[in-house]
Amino acid sequence: MGEEKPSHGGLGSLVSGVREVFESGRTREMEWRKAQLRGLIRLLTEEEEEIFDVLREDLGKHRGESFRDEVGVLVKSVRNTLNNLEKWAAPEKADTPLVSFPATAMVVPEPLGVVLIFSCWNLPLGLALEPLSGALAAGNAVVVKPSELSPSTAAFLAANIPRYLDAKAVKVVQGGPEVGEELMEHRWDKVLFTGSARVGRIIMKKAAEHLTPVALELGGKCPCIVDWLDSKRDSQIAVNRITGAKWSTCAGQACIAIDYLLVQEQFAPILIELLKSTVQRFFTKPENMARILNEKRFHRLTSLLEDQRVASSIVHGGHGDPNTLSIEPTVLLNPPLDSDIMTDEIFGPLLPIITVKKTEDSIAFLKSKPKPLAIYAFTNDEKLKQRIIAETSSGSVTFNDAIVQYGLDSVPFGGVGQSGFGQYHGKYSFELFSNRKAVLKRSFLIEFMFRYPPWDEYKVGMIRHVFNFNYVSLVLALLGLRR
Ligand code: NAD
């Protein structure tokens, strides 16, 4: 139901149909926007059980993980948008400088038009619906292209979005890269793409033909510094959070998963023991951890361990079962820095630990790498925290936890440099999908003739005073007492 079958030329009428709806003005109405957000909340709550089923089919996610990472966090986010929408959408009064006196100015957010959203398979519901909620809140018509690699969730979205949202203004198009390429032949007012840098480059090139603005939500290697933690309690809490972030969010297949740890040499043996015992406590049954997406991804991950130098650095786990597409939580100590596991994004349940002499040395290490989506650090040292904030660059920095920043509606989510650009979540989604239109209203009350030719030195002096914002000298100049 509601699914659009990709076919050559068929997408053209779909895209123009969505544009017609936008042109009709319907999506701009505040009531329409709120109805869509309420529809999203109903979709997420009424169809919760089916959502758990499709996420289990696609990725073997446990309903606990699915509720935490996809349904619960999303309902919270959409509610926040609904509660704040009128405030975000209201015109904002702006200062008017002397140069335009008398006047009033404001910033009026307006929808961009028709938005295309590409989502990724690892959080297949959230990465489609989180940006969708922002695009709808901003008053756009939207086409969503879910990843073909999570087909059950894609089919669920195609069947249910038309049931809960305005079926003419929001379309779901299923299919693989060829459908993505066909969609990119069309003109969009914004494209939000979540996925790999390789495809991100293709999207950006195609978007350039229509001068379409893009937001690229990419990945990379997110490092995590673990400082010496004096108290046993703090160390255990840190390891709970590292274990949860690395292995309980889609088995490490997350853009903001911890990719590797940077640990002070002396602390490494303690940390390894804590990681082993915590993994054993958290993953008592296989169903507590998601599986690897497919055979191709499974073999890519296991082949990272085939390098003899890497294999000999395994201190925990290392085994995978191709029949169930599961890989044990695996910890490695100092795999070579030039091995694939340390040069490529891991995107799976393998966790290298790289030791450093002093925790401060980690900062130089981070600065030598591309800017990641997230930097994590477990430390009680305030000076170290300040240095990380001041000296490194990343989409986000989180101290003493990991991944949870994704759930905050109050801070932007997005990358910088190689990890992408364009921030969303909460108000930042609304802004990403809006044009902040500058509106200036002048009056006919006063007319300053010095702004027009024929030029003379008096006029130039007057303009200088006006730009300098100095009322006293302006009055003196008007009275002819000062140039
Ligand atoms: P991908 O880049 O292969 O695919 C993403 C989307 O692009 C899919 O919908 C796919 O159908 C489409 N696509 C593929 N080829 C296309 C083409 N030629 N033209 C148009 N569309 C095309 O996805 P992947 O490599 O499996 O994704 C993993 C990457 O995504 C990782 O690097 C990860 O870090 C990143 N990621 C980032 C975020 C984030 O929010 N920043 C979230 C999840 C994943």
Short mmCIF file of C-alpha atoms and ligand atoms in Angstrom, two decimals:
data_model
loop_
_atom_site.label_atom_id
_atom_site.label_comp_id
_atom_site.label_asym_id
_atom_site.label_seq_id
_atom_site.Cartn_x
_atom_site.Cartn_y
_atom_site.Cartn_z
CA MET A 1 0.00 0.00 0.00
CA GLY A 2 1.30 3.42 -0.91
CA GLU A 3 4.55 1.98 -2.23
CA GLU A 4 5.90 3.64 -5.33
CA LYS A 5 7.44 1.12 -7.71
CA PRO A 6 10.59 2.54 -9.25
CA SER A 7 10.44 2.57 -13.00
CA HIS A 8 12.14 4.69 -15.63
CA GLY A 9 10.19 7.87 -16.06
CA GLY A 10 7.73 6.79 -13.31
CA LEU A 11 9.53 8.78 -10.69
CA GLY A 12 9.11 11.95 -12.74
CA SER A 13 5.36 12.05 -12.16
CA LEU A 14 5.82 11.16 -8.49
CA VAL A 15 8.23 14.04 -8.01
CA SER A 16 6.07 16.52 -9.91
CA GLY A 17 3.02 15.35 -7.94
CA VAL A 18 4.77 16.10 -4.66
CA ARG A 19 5.89 19.47 -5.98
CA GLU A 20 2.30 20.31 -6.97
CA VAL A 21 1.20 19.63 -3.40
CA PHE A 22 3.90 21.95 -2.09
CA GLU A 23 2.94 24.65 -4.61
CA SER A 24 -0.68 24.40 -3.46
CA GLY A 25 0.46 25.89 -0.14
CA ARG A 26 -1.07 23.14 1.98
CA THR A 27 2.18 22.07 3.64
CA ARG A 28 2.90 25.60 4.84
CA GLU A 29 -0.12 25.64 7.13
CA MET A 30 0.75 25.29 10.80
CA GLU A 31 -2.18 22.95 11.37
CA TRP A 32 -1.01 20.67 8.55
CA ARG A 33 2.50 20.51 10.01
CA LYS A 34 1.20 19.64 13.47
CA ALA A 35 -1.11 16.99 12.02
CA GLN A 36 1.88 15.33 10.33
CA LEU A 37 3.87 15.31 13.57
CA ARG A 38 0.92 13.85 15.45
CA GLY A 39 0.60 11.27 12.68
CA LEU A 40 4.25 10.31 13.15
CA ILE A 41 3.74 9.84 16.87
CA ARG A 42 0.70 7.66 16.21
CA LEU A 43 2.62 5.64 13.64
CA LEU A 44 5.41 5.02 16.16
CA THR A 45 3.14 4.13 19.05
CA GLU A 46 0.33 2.21 17.31
CA GLU A 47 2.71 0.22 15.12
CA GLU A 48 5.34 -0.37 17.81
CA GLU A 49 5.09 -4.18 17.70
CA GLU A 50 5.43 -4.28 13.92
CA ILE A 51 8.42 -1.96 14.16
CA PHE A 52 10.08 -4.35 16.62
CA ASP A 53 9.40 -7.20 14.17
CA VAL A 54 10.88 -5.48 11.12
CA LEU A 55 13.97 -4.35 13.02
CA ARG A 56 14.48 -7.91 14.25
CA GLU A 57 14.09 -9.20 10.67
CA ASP A 58 16.51 -6.68 9.20
CA LEU A 59 19.17 -6.60 11.92
CA GLY A 60 18.31 -9.02 14.71
CA LYS A 61 17.75 -6.10 17.10
CA HIS A 62 16.22 -6.90 20.48
CA ARG A 63 12.98 -5.02 21.21
CA GLY A 64 14.75 -3.34 24.16
CA GLU A 65 17.39 -1.90 21.87
CA SER A 66 14.80 -1.02 19.20
CA PHE A 67 12.66 0.84 21.72
CA ARG A 68 15.65 2.71 23.19
CA ASP A 69 17.38 3.63 19.91
CA GLU A 70 14.57 3.97 17.41
CA VAL A 71 11.02 4.22 18.79
CA GLY A 72 11.37 5.83 22.23
CA VAL A 73 13.99 8.39 21.28
CA LEU A 74 12.03 9.34 18.17
CA VAL A 75 8.68 9.79 19.91
CA LYS A 76 10.45 12.02 22.44
CA SER A 77 12.02 14.04 19.64
CA VAL A 78 8.80 14.48 17.64
CA ARG A 79 6.94 15.54 20.82
CA ASN A 80 9.63 18.12 21.47
CA THR A 81 9.23 19.45 17.91
CA LEU A 82 5.45 19.56 18.26
CA ASN A 83 5.71 21.45 21.56
CA ASN A 84 8.14 24.03 20.20
CA LEU A 85 7.05 24.36 16.60
CA GLU A 86 5.05 27.58 16.89
CA LYS A 87 7.95 29.27 18.65
CA TRP A 88 10.48 28.12 16.03
CA ALA A 89 8.22 29.11 13.14
CA ALA A 90 7.42 32.58 14.48
CA PRO A 91 9.03 35.57 12.77
CA GLU A 92 11.99 36.84 14.76
CA LYS A 93 12.41 40.57 15.25
CA ALA A 94 15.79 41.88 14.16
CA ASP A 95 17.72 45.08 14.86
CA THR A 96 17.59 47.84 12.31
CA PRO A 97 20.72 49.91 11.97
CA LEU A 98 20.71 53.66 11.50
CA VAL A 99 21.46 53.10 7.83
CA SER A 100 17.87 51.97 7.28
CA PHE A 101 16.07 54.26 9.78
CA PRO A 102 13.08 54.29 10.12
CA ALA A 103 12.40 50.62 9.55
CA THR A 104 11.56 47.28 11.10
CA ALA A 105 13.30 44.04 10.24
CA MET A 106 12.65 40.39 10.92
CA VAL A 107 13.68 36.91 10.01
CA VAL A 108 10.82 34.81 8.69
CA PRO A 109 11.39 31.05 8.36
CA GLU A 110 9.83 29.59 5.24
CA PRO A 111 9.79 26.02 3.91
CA LEU A 112 12.34 25.20 1.24
CA GLY A 113 9.95 23.22 -0.94
CA VAL A 114 10.41 19.55 -1.81
CA VAL A 115 12.98 17.61 0.19
CA LEU A 116 14.62 14.26 -0.57
CA ILE A 117 15.85 12.13 2.34
CA PHE A 118 18.19 9.14 1.88
CA SER A 119 18.43 7.00 5.00
CA CYS A 120 20.85 4.31 6.07
CA TRP A 121 20.14 0.72 7.17
CA ASN A 122 21.67 0.66 10.66
CA LEU A 123 18.99 2.80 12.33
CA PRO A 124 16.58 2.31 9.46
CA LEU A 125 13.58 3.81 11.19
CA GLY A 126 15.22 6.68 13.05
CA LEU A 127 17.45 7.85 10.21
CA ALA A 128 14.38 8.13 7.97
CA LEU A 129 11.84 9.56 10.43
CA GLU A 130 14.03 11.93 12.47
CA PRO A 131 14.90 14.09 9.43
CA LEU A 132 11.38 13.57 8.05
CA SER A 133 9.86 15.09 11.20
CA GLY A 134 12.13 18.14 10.84
CA ALA A 135 11.31 18.57 7.14
CA LEU A 136 7.56 18.34 7.81
CA ALA A 137 7.76 20.68 10.80
CA ALA A 138 9.39 23.22 8.51
CA GLY A 139 6.47 22.89 6.06
CA ASN A 140 8.05 20.91 3.22
CA ALA A 141 6.75 18.11 1.03
CA VAL A 142 9.07 15.11 1.28
CA VAL A 143 10.25 12.02 -0.58
CA VAL A 144 11.97 9.39 1.56
CA LYS A 145 14.30 6.82 0.02
CA PRO A 146 15.01 4.17 2.69
CA SER A 147 18.02 1.88 2.35
CA GLU A 148 17.35 -1.24 0.32
CA LEU A 149 19.65 -3.09 2.72
CA SER A 150 17.01 -3.02 5.48
CA PRO A 151 14.12 -4.18 3.26
CA SER A 152 11.58 -5.03 5.97
CA THR A 153 11.81 -1.56 7.49
CA ALA A 154 11.71 0.03 4.02
CA ALA A 155 8.52 -1.92 3.21
CA PHE A 156 7.06 -0.98 6.60
CA LEU A 157 7.69 2.72 5.93
CA ALA A 158 6.23 2.48 2.42
CA ALA A 159 3.10 0.79 3.76
CA ASN A 160 2.54 2.94 6.85
CA ILE A 161 3.63 6.47 6.02
CA PRO A 162 0.65 6.92 3.66
CA ARG A 163 -1.67 5.60 6.39
CA TYR A 164 -0.56 8.10 9.01
CA LEU A 165 0.67 11.11 7.03
CA ASP A 166 -0.56 13.15 4.07
CA ALA A 167 -0.05 10.49 1.37
CA LYS A 168 0.20 13.04 -1.42
CA ALA A 169 2.79 15.23 0.28
CA VAL A 170 5.01 12.47 1.71
CA LYS A 171 6.16 9.64 -0.51
CA VAL A 172 8.36 6.63 0.13
CA VAL A 173 10.36 5.31 -2.80
CA GLN A 174 11.96 1.91 -2.38
CA GLY A 175 14.92 0.60 -4.31
CA GLY A 176 18.68 0.47 -4.53
CA PRO A 177 21.42 2.69 -5.97
CA GLU A 178 19.81 2.86 -9.41
CA VAL A 179 16.64 4.33 -7.87
CA GLY A 180 18.76 6.72 -5.82
CA GLU A 181 20.52 7.85 -8.98
CA GLU A 182 17.23 8.28 -10.80
CA LEU A 183 15.85 10.38 -7.96
CA MET A 184 18.94 12.56 -8.13
CA GLU A 185 18.18 13.41 -11.79
CA HIS A 186 15.34 15.58 -10.47
CA ARG A 187 15.42 19.01 -8.94
CA TRP A 188 15.06 19.13 -5.14
CA ASP A 189 15.09 22.03 -2.75
CA LYS A 190 17.21 20.10 -0.26
CA VAL A 191 18.71 16.63 -0.10
CA LEU A 192 19.66 15.05 3.20
CA PHE A 193 21.84 12.00 2.66
CA THR A 194 22.91 9.56 5.39
CA GLY A 195 25.47 6.98 4.35
CA SER A 196 29.00 6.53 3.05
CA ALA A 197 31.39 9.22 1.85
CA ARG A 198 31.65 7.34 -1.47
CA VAL A 199 27.93 7.72 -2.22
CA GLY A 200 27.91 11.15 -0.59
CA ARG A 201 30.27 12.35 -3.33
CA ILE A 202 27.94 10.98 -6.04
CA ILE A 203 24.96 12.74 -4.40
CA MET A 204 26.82 16.04 -4.17
CA LYS A 205 27.92 15.92 -7.82
CA LYS A 206 24.39 15.21 -9.00
CA ALA A 207 22.94 17.89 -6.72
CA ALA A 208 25.35 20.44 -8.18
CA GLU A 209 23.61 20.16 -11.56
CA HIS A 210 20.46 21.71 -10.07
CA LEU A 211 22.33 23.78 -7.45
CA THR A 212 20.48 21.77 -4.83
CA PRO A 213 21.80 22.28 -1.28
CA VAL A 214 22.75 19.05 0.46
CA ALA A 215 23.37 17.86 3.98
CA LEU A 216 25.71 14.87 4.17
CA GLU A 217 25.53 12.74 7.30
CA LEU A 218 28.60 10.54 6.90
CA GLY A 219 30.77 8.45 9.18
CA GLY A 220 34.39 7.82 10.05
CA LYS A 221 36.36 6.60 13.02
CA CYS A 222 35.08 7.99 16.35
CA PRO A 223 37.85 7.79 18.96
CA CYS A 224 37.37 7.41 22.69
CA ILE A 225 40.00 8.49 25.20
CA VAL A 226 39.98 6.60 28.49
CA ASP A 227 41.96 8.36 31.19
CA TRP A 228 43.20 6.70 34.36
CA LEU A 229 40.11 6.60 36.62
CA ASP A 230 41.02 6.35 40.29
CA SER A 231 37.84 4.99 41.77
CA LYS A 232 36.68 1.45 41.03
CA ARG A 233 33.13 2.72 40.77
CA ASP A 234 33.96 5.30 38.09
CA SER A 235 35.97 2.72 36.15
CA GLN A 236 33.07 0.27 36.17
CA ILE A 237 30.56 2.94 35.13
CA ALA A 238 32.89 3.99 32.31
CA VAL A 239 33.16 0.40 31.11
CA ASN A 240 29.37 -0.13 31.33
CA ARG A 241 28.96 2.88 29.07
CA ILE A 242 31.70 1.86 26.65
CA THR A 243 30.33 -1.68 26.43
CA GLY A 244 26.78 -0.44 25.92
CA ALA A 245 27.81 2.11 23.30
CA LYS A 246 30.05 -0.25 21.37
CA TRP A 247 28.09 -3.48 21.34
CA SER A 248 24.46 -2.75 22.22
CA THR A 249 23.76 -0.27 19.43
CA CYS A 250 23.40 -2.40 16.30
CA ALA A 251 26.52 -4.40 17.27
CA GLY A 252 28.78 -1.42 16.67
CA GLN A 253 27.23 -0.72 13.25
CA ALA A 254 26.58 2.91 14.14
CA CYS A 255 28.11 6.09 12.77
CA ILE A 256 28.77 7.38 16.29
CA ALA A 257 29.86 4.02 17.73
CA ILE A 258 33.20 4.09 19.52
CA ASP A 259 35.66 2.98 16.84
CA TYR A 260 38.74 2.56 19.05
CA LEU A 261 39.99 3.43 22.53
CA LEU A 262 43.06 5.50 23.39
CA VAL A 263 44.21 4.38 26.80
CA GLN A 264 47.07 5.17 29.12
CA GLU A 265 49.44 2.18 29.09
CA GLN A 266 49.15 1.39 32.81
CA PHE A 267 45.35 1.39 32.71
CA ALA A 268 45.02 -0.98 29.71
CA PRO A 269 45.22 -4.32 31.64
CA ILE A 270 42.58 -3.16 34.17
CA LEU A 271 40.36 -1.89 31.36
CA ILE A 272 40.62 -5.14 29.40
CA GLU A 273 39.60 -7.20 32.45
CA LEU A 274 36.65 -4.89 33.11
CA LEU A 275 35.58 -5.04 29.46
CA LYS A 276 35.67 -8.84 29.50
CA SER A 277 33.58 -9.18 32.66
CA THR A 278 31.10 -6.51 31.56
CA VAL A 279 30.61 -8.05 28.12
CA GLN A 280 29.88 -11.36 29.84
CA ARG A 281 27.31 -9.74 32.10
CA PHE A 282 25.55 -7.75 29.35
CA PHE A 283 25.46 -10.34 26.57
CA THR A 284 24.24 -13.40 28.34
CA LYS A 285 22.11 -14.50 25.36
CA PRO A 286 22.84 -14.11 21.64
CA GLU A 287 19.60 -12.14 21.11
CA ASN A 288 20.92 -9.32 23.29
CA MET A 289 23.18 -8.21 20.46
CA ALA A 290 22.12 -7.30 16.92
CA ARG A 291 23.63 -9.22 14.04
CA ILE A 292 25.79 -8.08 11.18
CA LEU A 293 23.73 -6.71 8.29
CA ASN A 294 24.59 -9.30 5.61
CA GLU A 295 27.23 -11.77 4.43
CA LYS A 296 29.22 -9.11 2.61
CA ARG A 297 29.53 -6.99 5.74
CA PHE A 298 30.23 -10.08 7.86
CA HIS A 299 33.15 -11.07 5.60
CA ARG A 300 34.49 -7.52 5.51
CA LEU A 301 34.61 -7.50 9.32
CA THR A 302 36.10 -10.98 9.73
CA SER A 303 38.68 -10.23 7.03
CA LEU A 304 39.88 -7.28 9.15
CA LEU A 305 40.96 -9.91 11.69
CA GLU A 306 42.72 -12.10 9.13
CA ASP A 307 45.80 -9.89 8.95
CA GLN A 308 48.22 -11.95 11.11
CA ARG A 309 49.45 -8.87 12.93
CA VAL A 310 45.86 -7.97 13.85
CA ALA A 311 44.88 -11.55 14.78
CA SER A 312 47.74 -11.72 17.26
CA SER A 313 46.50 -8.55 18.98
CA ILE A 314 43.09 -10.05 19.92
CA VAL A 315 42.68 -10.20 23.69
CA HIS A 316 39.00 -11.11 23.77
CA GLY A 317 36.54 -12.71 21.32
CA GLY A 318 37.44 -12.80 17.66
CA HIS A 319 35.04 -15.51 16.49
CA GLY A 320 32.19 -15.10 14.07
CA ASP A 321 29.42 -17.43 12.91
CA PRO A 322 28.56 -16.98 9.23
CA ASN A 323 25.28 -18.89 9.71
CA THR A 324 23.90 -16.41 12.23
CA LEU A 325 25.94 -13.44 10.95
CA SER A 326 27.10 -12.80 14.49
CA ILE A 327 30.56 -11.77 15.65
CA GLU A 328 31.61 -11.91 19.28
CA PRO A 329 32.39 -8.64 21.05
CA THR A 330 36.07 -8.48 20.21
CA VAL A 331 38.82 -6.49 21.92
CA LEU A 332 42.27 -5.98 20.40
CA LEU A 333 45.34 -4.53 22.02
CA ASN A 334 47.56 -2.36 19.85
CA PRO A 335 46.84 -3.66 16.35
CA PRO A 336 49.28 -1.98 13.91
CA LEU A 337 48.25 1.56 13.07
CA ASP A 338 48.67 0.87 9.34
CA SER A 339 46.33 -2.17 9.39
CA ASP A 340 42.85 -1.86 7.82
CA ILE A 341 41.19 -2.08 11.23
CA MET A 342 42.97 1.15 12.21
CA THR A 343 42.70 2.98 8.90
CA ASP A 344 39.08 2.17 7.87
CA GLU A 345 35.87 2.82 9.79
CA ILE A 346 35.14 -0.48 11.58
CA PHE A 347 31.30 -0.29 11.75
CA GLY A 348 31.04 -3.54 13.70
CA PRO A 349 31.71 -5.21 17.06
CA LEU A 350 35.54 -5.01 16.99
CA LEU A 351 37.21 -2.69 19.50
CA PRO A 352 40.93 -1.90 19.20
CA ILE A 353 42.71 -0.39 22.19
CA ILE A 354 45.68 1.82 21.36
CA THR A 355 47.91 2.62 24.30
CA VAL A 356 49.58 5.97 24.91
CA LYS A 357 52.24 6.88 27.49
CA LYS A 358 50.24 9.81 28.88
CA THR A 359 46.57 10.54 28.26
CA GLU A 360 47.55 13.98 26.89
CA ASP A 361 49.35 12.21 24.02
CA SER A 362 45.92 11.17 22.72
CA ILE A 363 45.22 14.77 21.70
CA ALA A 364 48.11 14.82 19.22
CA PHE A 365 46.91 11.44 17.92
CA LEU A 366 43.38 12.79 17.35
CA LYS A 367 44.69 15.92 15.64
CA SER A 368 46.59 13.79 13.11
CA LYS A 369 43.32 12.13 11.96
CA PRO A 370 40.34 13.37 9.91
CA LYS A 371 37.70 15.23 11.92
CA PRO A 372 35.28 12.58 13.28
CA LEU A 373 31.55 12.71 13.90
CA ALA A 374 32.16 12.27 17.63
CA ILE A 375 34.99 12.32 20.14
CA TYR A 376 34.49 10.62 23.48
CA ALA A 377 36.59 10.89 26.61
CA PHE A 378 36.21 9.23 29.99
CA THR A 379 38.05 11.37 32.48
CA ASN A 380 37.69 13.34 35.70
CA ASP A 381 40.36 15.80 34.62
CA GLU A 382 38.73 19.17 33.83
CA LYS A 383 41.88 20.51 32.19
CA LEU A 384 41.95 17.58 29.81
CA LYS A 385 38.28 18.16 28.96
CA GLN A 386 39.02 21.81 28.19
CA ARG A 387 42.00 20.86 26.01
CA ILE A 388 39.90 18.37 24.03
CA ILE A 389 37.19 20.97 23.43
CA ALA A 390 39.68 23.68 22.50
CA GLU A 391 42.26 21.74 20.49
CA THR A 392 40.31 19.12 18.53
CA SER A 393 37.50 19.35 15.99
CA SER A 394 34.52 16.99 15.62
CA GLY A 395 30.74 16.99 15.19
CA SER A 396 30.35 16.44 18.94
CA VAL A 397 32.36 15.81 22.09
CA THR A 398 30.90 13.71 24.90
CA PHE A 399 32.58 13.23 28.25
CA ASN A 400 32.00 10.16 30.40
CA ASP A 401 29.44 8.59 28.09
CA ALA A 402 29.03 7.67 24.44
CA ILE A 403 26.29 7.64 21.78
CA VAL A 404 23.74 9.25 24.12
CA GLN A 405 24.32 12.67 22.54
CA TYR A 406 22.20 11.36 19.64
CA GLY A 407 19.15 11.52 21.90
CA LEU A 408 19.50 15.20 22.83
CA ASP A 409 17.08 17.51 21.03
CA SER A 410 18.88 20.57 22.33
CA VAL A 411 22.22 20.14 20.53
CA PRO A 412 22.92 19.75 16.81
CA PHE A 413 23.76 16.36 15.31
CA GLY A 414 26.06 16.23 12.30
CA GLY A 415 29.64 16.05 11.13
CA VAL A 416 32.46 18.34 10.16
CA GLY A 417 35.10 17.88 7.48
CA GLN A 418 35.22 14.25 6.33
CA SER A 419 32.36 13.25 8.64
CA GLY A 420 29.90 15.42 6.71
CA PHE A 421 28.06 18.71 7.03
CA GLY A 422 24.56 19.96 7.80
CA GLN A 423 23.22 19.61 11.32
CA TYR A 424 19.83 18.40 12.44
CA HIS A 425 17.77 17.21 15.46
CA GLY A 426 15.37 19.44 17.40
CA LYS A 427 15.42 23.06 16.33
CA TYR A 428 18.43 22.39 14.09
CA SER A 429 16.26 20.13 11.90
CA PHE A 430 13.70 22.88 11.56
CA GLU A 431 16.45 25.30 10.54
CA LEU A 432 18.10 22.84 8.16
CA PHE A 433 14.88 22.50 6.18
CA SER A 434 13.89 26.20 6.32
CA ASN A 435 14.99 29.28 4.49
CA ARG A 436 15.52 32.11 6.95
CA LYS A 437 14.04 34.91 4.87
CA ALA A 438 15.18 38.41 5.73
CA VAL A 439 12.28 40.85 5.74
CA LEU A 440 12.82 44.61 5.93
CA LYS A 441 9.96 47.11 6.11
CA ARG A 442 10.89 50.74 5.44
CA SER A 443 8.66 53.74 5.84
CA PHE A 444 8.21 56.86 3.67
CA LEU A 445 8.56 59.14 6.69
CA ILE A 446 12.11 60.32 6.16
CA GLU A 447 14.23 60.42 3.03
CA PHE A 448 18.00 60.98 3.24
CA MET A 449 19.08 62.42 -0.10
CA PHE A 450 22.78 61.98 0.68
CA ARG A 451 22.56 58.33 -0.39
CA TYR A 452 22.02 59.35 -4.03
CA PRO A 453 24.23 60.99 -6.66
CA PRO A 454 25.36 63.55 -7.63
CA TRP A 455 28.16 62.85 -5.17
CA ASP A 456 30.07 65.40 -3.12
CA GLU A 457 32.25 65.23 -0.02
CA TYR A 458 29.37 66.21 2.28
CA LYS A 459 27.37 63.16 1.15
CA VAL A 460 30.33 60.84 1.55
CA GLY A 461 30.86 62.22 5.08
CA MET A 462 27.19 61.69 5.91
CA ILE A 463 27.28 58.10 4.72
CA ARG A 464 30.43 57.59 6.80
CA HIS A 465 28.58 58.87 9.91
CA VAL A 466 25.58 56.66 9.23
CA PHE A 467 27.73 53.55 8.87
CA ASN A 468 29.63 54.46 12.01
CA PHE A 469 26.39 54.47 13.95
CA ASN A 470 27.18 57.67 15.79
CA TYR A 471 23.97 59.61 16.43
CA VAL A 472 25.73 62.68 17.90
CA SER A 473 28.09 63.14 14.99
CA LEU A 474 25.22 62.46 12.58
CA VAL A 475 23.12 65.25 14.12
CA LEU A 476 26.13 67.59 14.05
CA ALA A 477 26.76 66.66 10.44
CA LEU A 478 23.10 67.21 9.52
CA LEU A 479 23.29 70.64 11.10
CA GLY A 480 26.38 71.32 9.03
CA LEU A 481 28.53 71.63 12.17
CA ARG A 482 30.79 68.70 11.38
CA ARG A 483 31.83 66.82 8.28
P1 NAD B 1 25.51 3.71 1.33
O1 NAD B 1 26.27 4.95 1.27
O2 NAD B 1 25.93 2.58 0.44
O3 NAD B 1 23.95 3.95 1.06
C1 NAD B 1 23.16 4.97 1.67
C2 NAD B 1 21.97 5.28 0.80
O4 NAD B 1 22.40 5.72 -0.49
C3 NAD B 1 21.03 4.10 0.53
O5 NAD B 1 19.70 4.58 0.56
C4 NAD B 1 21.41 3.65 -0.86
O6 NAD B 1 20.38 3.01 -1.57
C5 NAD B 1 21.76 4.96 -1.53
N1 NAD B 1 22.69 4.83 -2.65
C6 NAD B 1 23.69 3.94 -2.79
N2 NAD B 1 24.36 4.16 -3.95
C7 NAD B 1 23.76 5.23 -4.54
C8 NAD B 1 23.98 5.96 -5.75
N3 NAD B 1 24.95 5.62 -6.58
N4 NAD B 1 23.18 7.01 -6.02
C9 NAD B 1 22.20 7.38 -5.16
N5 NAD B 1 21.94 6.71 -4.02
C10 NAD B 1 22.70 5.65 -3.71
O7 NAD B 1 25.42 3.19 2.83
P2 NAD B 1 26.48 2.40 3.67
O8 NAD B 1 27.86 2.47 3.08
O9 NAD B 1 25.97 1.07 3.96
O10 NAD B 1 26.45 3.29 5.00
C11 NAD B 1 27.39 3.17 5.97
C12 NAD B 1 28.03 4.52 6.21
O11 NAD B 1 27.03 5.45 6.61
C13 NAD B 1 29.05 4.50 7.32
O12 NAD B 1 30.18 5.24 6.94
C14 NAD B 1 28.34 5.20 8.47
O13 NAD B 1 29.20 5.82 9.37
C15 NAD B 1 27.49 6.19 7.74
N6 NAD B 1 26.36 6.57 8.57
C16 NAD B 1 26.28 7.87 8.98
C17 NAD B 1 25.25 8.24 9.82
C18 NAD B 1 25.13 9.66 10.31
O14 NAD B 1 24.09 10.01 10.85
N7 NAD B 1 26.14 10.49 10.17
C19 NAD B 1 24.28 7.32 10.21
C20 NAD B 1 24.39 6.02 9.75
C21 NAD B 1 25.43 5.65 8.94
#
